mmCIF file with all atom_site columns, C-alpha atoms in Angstrom:
data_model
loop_
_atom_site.group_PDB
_atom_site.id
_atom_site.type_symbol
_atom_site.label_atom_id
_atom_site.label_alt_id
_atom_site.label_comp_id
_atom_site.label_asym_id
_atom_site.label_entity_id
_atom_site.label_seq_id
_atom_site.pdbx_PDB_ins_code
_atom_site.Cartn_x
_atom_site.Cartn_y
_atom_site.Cartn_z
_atom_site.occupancy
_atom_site.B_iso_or_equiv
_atom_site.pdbx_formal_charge
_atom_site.auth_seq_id
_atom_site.auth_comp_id
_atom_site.auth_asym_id
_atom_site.auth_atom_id
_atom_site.pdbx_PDB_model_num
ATOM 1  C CA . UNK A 1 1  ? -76.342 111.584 -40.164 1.00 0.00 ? 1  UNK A CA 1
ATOM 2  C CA . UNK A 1 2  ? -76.085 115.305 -38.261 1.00 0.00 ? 2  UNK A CA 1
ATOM 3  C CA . UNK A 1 3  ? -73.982 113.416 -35.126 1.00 0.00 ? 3  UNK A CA 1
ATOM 4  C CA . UNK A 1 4  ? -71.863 111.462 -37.849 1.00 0.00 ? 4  UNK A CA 1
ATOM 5  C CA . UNK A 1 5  ? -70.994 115.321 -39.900 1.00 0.00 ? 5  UNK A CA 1
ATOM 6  C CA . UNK A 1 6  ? -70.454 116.989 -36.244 1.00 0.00 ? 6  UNK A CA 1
ATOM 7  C CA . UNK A 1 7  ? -68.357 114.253 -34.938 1.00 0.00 ? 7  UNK A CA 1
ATOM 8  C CA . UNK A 1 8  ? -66.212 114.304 -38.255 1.00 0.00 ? 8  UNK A CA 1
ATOM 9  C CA . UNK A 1 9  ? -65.796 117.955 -38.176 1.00 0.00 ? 9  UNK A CA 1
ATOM 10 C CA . UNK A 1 10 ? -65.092 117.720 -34.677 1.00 0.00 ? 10 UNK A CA 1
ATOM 11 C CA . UNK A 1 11 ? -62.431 115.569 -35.103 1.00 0.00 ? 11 UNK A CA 1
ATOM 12 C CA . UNK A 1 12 ? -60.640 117.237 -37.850 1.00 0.00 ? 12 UNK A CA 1
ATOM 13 C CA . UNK A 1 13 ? -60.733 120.673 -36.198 1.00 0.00 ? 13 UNK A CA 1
ATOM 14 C CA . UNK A 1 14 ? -59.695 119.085 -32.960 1.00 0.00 ? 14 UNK A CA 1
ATOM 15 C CA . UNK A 1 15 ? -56.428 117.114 -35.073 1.00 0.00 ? 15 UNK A CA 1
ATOM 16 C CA . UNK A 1 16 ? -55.972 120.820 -36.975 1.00 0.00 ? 16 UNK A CA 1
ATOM 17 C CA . UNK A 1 17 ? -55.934 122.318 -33.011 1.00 0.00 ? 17 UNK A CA 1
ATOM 18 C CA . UNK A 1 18 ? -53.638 119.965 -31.581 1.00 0.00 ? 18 UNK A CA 1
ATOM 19 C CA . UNK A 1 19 ? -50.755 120.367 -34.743 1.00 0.00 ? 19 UNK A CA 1
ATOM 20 C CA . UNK A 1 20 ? -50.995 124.083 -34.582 1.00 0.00 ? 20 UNK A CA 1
ATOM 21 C CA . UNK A 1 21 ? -50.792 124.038 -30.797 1.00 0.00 ? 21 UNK A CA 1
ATOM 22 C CA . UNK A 1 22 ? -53.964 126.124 -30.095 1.00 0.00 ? 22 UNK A CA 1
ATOM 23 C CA . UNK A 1 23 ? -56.037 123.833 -28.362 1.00 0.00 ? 23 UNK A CA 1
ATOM 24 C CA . UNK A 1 24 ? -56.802 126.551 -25.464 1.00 0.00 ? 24 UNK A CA 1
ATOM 25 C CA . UNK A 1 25 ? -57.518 129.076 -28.236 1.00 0.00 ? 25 UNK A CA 1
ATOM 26 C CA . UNK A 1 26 ? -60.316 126.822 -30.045 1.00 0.00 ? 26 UNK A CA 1
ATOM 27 C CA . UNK A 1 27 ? -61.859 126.046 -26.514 1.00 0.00 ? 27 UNK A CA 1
ATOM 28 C CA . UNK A 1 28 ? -62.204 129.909 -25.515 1.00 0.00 ? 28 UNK A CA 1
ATOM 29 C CA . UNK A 1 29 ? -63.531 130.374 -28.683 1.00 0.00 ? 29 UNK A CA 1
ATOM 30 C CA . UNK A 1 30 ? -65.793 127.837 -28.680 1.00 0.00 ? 30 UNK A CA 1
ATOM 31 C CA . UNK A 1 31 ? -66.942 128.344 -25.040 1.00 0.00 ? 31 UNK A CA 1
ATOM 32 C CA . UNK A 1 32 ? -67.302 132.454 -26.004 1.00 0.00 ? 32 UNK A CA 1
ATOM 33 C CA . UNK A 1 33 ? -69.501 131.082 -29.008 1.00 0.00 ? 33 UNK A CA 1
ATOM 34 C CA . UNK A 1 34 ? -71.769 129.477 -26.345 1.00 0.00 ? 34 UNK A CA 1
ATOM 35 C CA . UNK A 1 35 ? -71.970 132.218 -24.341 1.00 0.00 ? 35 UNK A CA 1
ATOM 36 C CA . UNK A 1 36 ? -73.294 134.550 -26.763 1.00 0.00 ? 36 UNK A CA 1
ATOM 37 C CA . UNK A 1 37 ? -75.871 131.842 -27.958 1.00 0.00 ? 37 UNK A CA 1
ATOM 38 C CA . UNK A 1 38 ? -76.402 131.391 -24.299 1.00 0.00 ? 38 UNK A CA 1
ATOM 39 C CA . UNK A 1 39 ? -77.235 134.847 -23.864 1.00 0.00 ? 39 UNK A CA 1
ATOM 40 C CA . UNK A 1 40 ? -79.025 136.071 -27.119 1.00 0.00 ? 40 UNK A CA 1
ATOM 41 C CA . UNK A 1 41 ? -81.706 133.453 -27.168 1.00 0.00 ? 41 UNK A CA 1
ATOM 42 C CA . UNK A 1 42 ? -82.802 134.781 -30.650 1.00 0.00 ? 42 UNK A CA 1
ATOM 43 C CA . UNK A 1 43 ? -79.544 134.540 -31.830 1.00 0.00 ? 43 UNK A CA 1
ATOM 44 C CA . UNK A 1 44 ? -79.324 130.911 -30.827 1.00 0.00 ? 44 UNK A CA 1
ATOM 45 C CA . UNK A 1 45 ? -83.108 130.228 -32.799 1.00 0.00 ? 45 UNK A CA 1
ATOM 46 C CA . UNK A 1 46 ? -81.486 131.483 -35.996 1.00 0.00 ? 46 UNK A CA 1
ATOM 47 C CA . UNK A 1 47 ? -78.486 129.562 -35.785 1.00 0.00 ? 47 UNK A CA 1
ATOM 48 C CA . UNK A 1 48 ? -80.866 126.575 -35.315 1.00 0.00 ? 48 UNK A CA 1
ATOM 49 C CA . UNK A 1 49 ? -83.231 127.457 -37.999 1.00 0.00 ? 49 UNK A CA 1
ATOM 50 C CA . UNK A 1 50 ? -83.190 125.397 -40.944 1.00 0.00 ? 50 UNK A CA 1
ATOM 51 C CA . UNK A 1 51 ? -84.715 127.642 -43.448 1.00 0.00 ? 51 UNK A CA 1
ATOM 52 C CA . UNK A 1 52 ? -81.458 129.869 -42.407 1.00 0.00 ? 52 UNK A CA 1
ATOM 53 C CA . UNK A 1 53 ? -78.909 128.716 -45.016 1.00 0.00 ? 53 UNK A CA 1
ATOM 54 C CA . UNK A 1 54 ? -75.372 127.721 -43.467 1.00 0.00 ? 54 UNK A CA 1
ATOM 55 C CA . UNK A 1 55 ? -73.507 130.857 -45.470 1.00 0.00 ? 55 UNK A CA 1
ATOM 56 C CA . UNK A 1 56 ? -76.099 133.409 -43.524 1.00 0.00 ? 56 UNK A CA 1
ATOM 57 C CA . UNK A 1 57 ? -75.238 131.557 -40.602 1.00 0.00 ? 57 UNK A CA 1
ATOM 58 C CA . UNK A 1 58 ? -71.836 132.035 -41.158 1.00 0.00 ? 58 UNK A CA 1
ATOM 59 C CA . UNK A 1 59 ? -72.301 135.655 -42.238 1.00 0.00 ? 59 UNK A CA 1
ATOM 60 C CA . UNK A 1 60 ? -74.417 136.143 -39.028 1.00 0.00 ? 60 UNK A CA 1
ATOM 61 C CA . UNK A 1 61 ? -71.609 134.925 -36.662 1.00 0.00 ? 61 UNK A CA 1
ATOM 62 C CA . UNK A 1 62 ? -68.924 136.623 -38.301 1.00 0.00 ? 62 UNK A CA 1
ATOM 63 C CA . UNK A 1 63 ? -70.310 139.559 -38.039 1.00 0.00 ? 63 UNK A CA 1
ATOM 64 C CA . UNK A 1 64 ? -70.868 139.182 -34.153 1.00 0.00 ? 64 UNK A CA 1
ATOM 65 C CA . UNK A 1 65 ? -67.347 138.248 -33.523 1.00 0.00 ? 65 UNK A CA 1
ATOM 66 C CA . UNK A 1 66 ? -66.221 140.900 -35.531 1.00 0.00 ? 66 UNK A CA 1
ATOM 67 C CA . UNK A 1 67 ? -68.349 143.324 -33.277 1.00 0.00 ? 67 UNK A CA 1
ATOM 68 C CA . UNK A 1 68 ? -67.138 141.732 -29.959 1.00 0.00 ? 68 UNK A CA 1
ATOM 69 C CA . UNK A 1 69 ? -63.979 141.892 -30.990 1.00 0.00 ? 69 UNK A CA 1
ATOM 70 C CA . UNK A 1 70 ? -64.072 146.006 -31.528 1.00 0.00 ? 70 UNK A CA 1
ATOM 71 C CA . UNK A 1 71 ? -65.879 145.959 -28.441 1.00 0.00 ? 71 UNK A CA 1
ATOM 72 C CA . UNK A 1 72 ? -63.437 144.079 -26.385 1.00 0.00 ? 72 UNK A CA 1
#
């Protein structure tokens, strides 16, 4: 069920890429997104956890892009 909701979402953020011509935006971000998981090994175990709801998830990662961002 998880593969099936990834590879929809996938897809339709790929198709939303593609018409706004920002393919190579979406893949930096994406690959940045790795990064920081790959580097914060905490991080990466509470975007993983399942008692973490999805909306502190999101709240989690916005605020670290936010940060990098006014870093960077």
């Amino acid at each position: 069920m998880a593969k099936l909701i990834s590879k929809t979402y996938g897809e339709a953020l790929f198709e939303v890429a593609m018409e706004g011509q920002k393919t190579d935006l979406f893949l930096q971000e994406a690959q940045e997104i790795l990064t920081i998981l790959d580097e914060n090994p905490d991080l990466d175990k509470l975007m993983k956890h399942p008692k973490v709801s999805r909306q502190e998830k999101e709240t989690v990662l916005e605020a670290v892009i936010d940060t990098l961002k006014k870093i960077i």
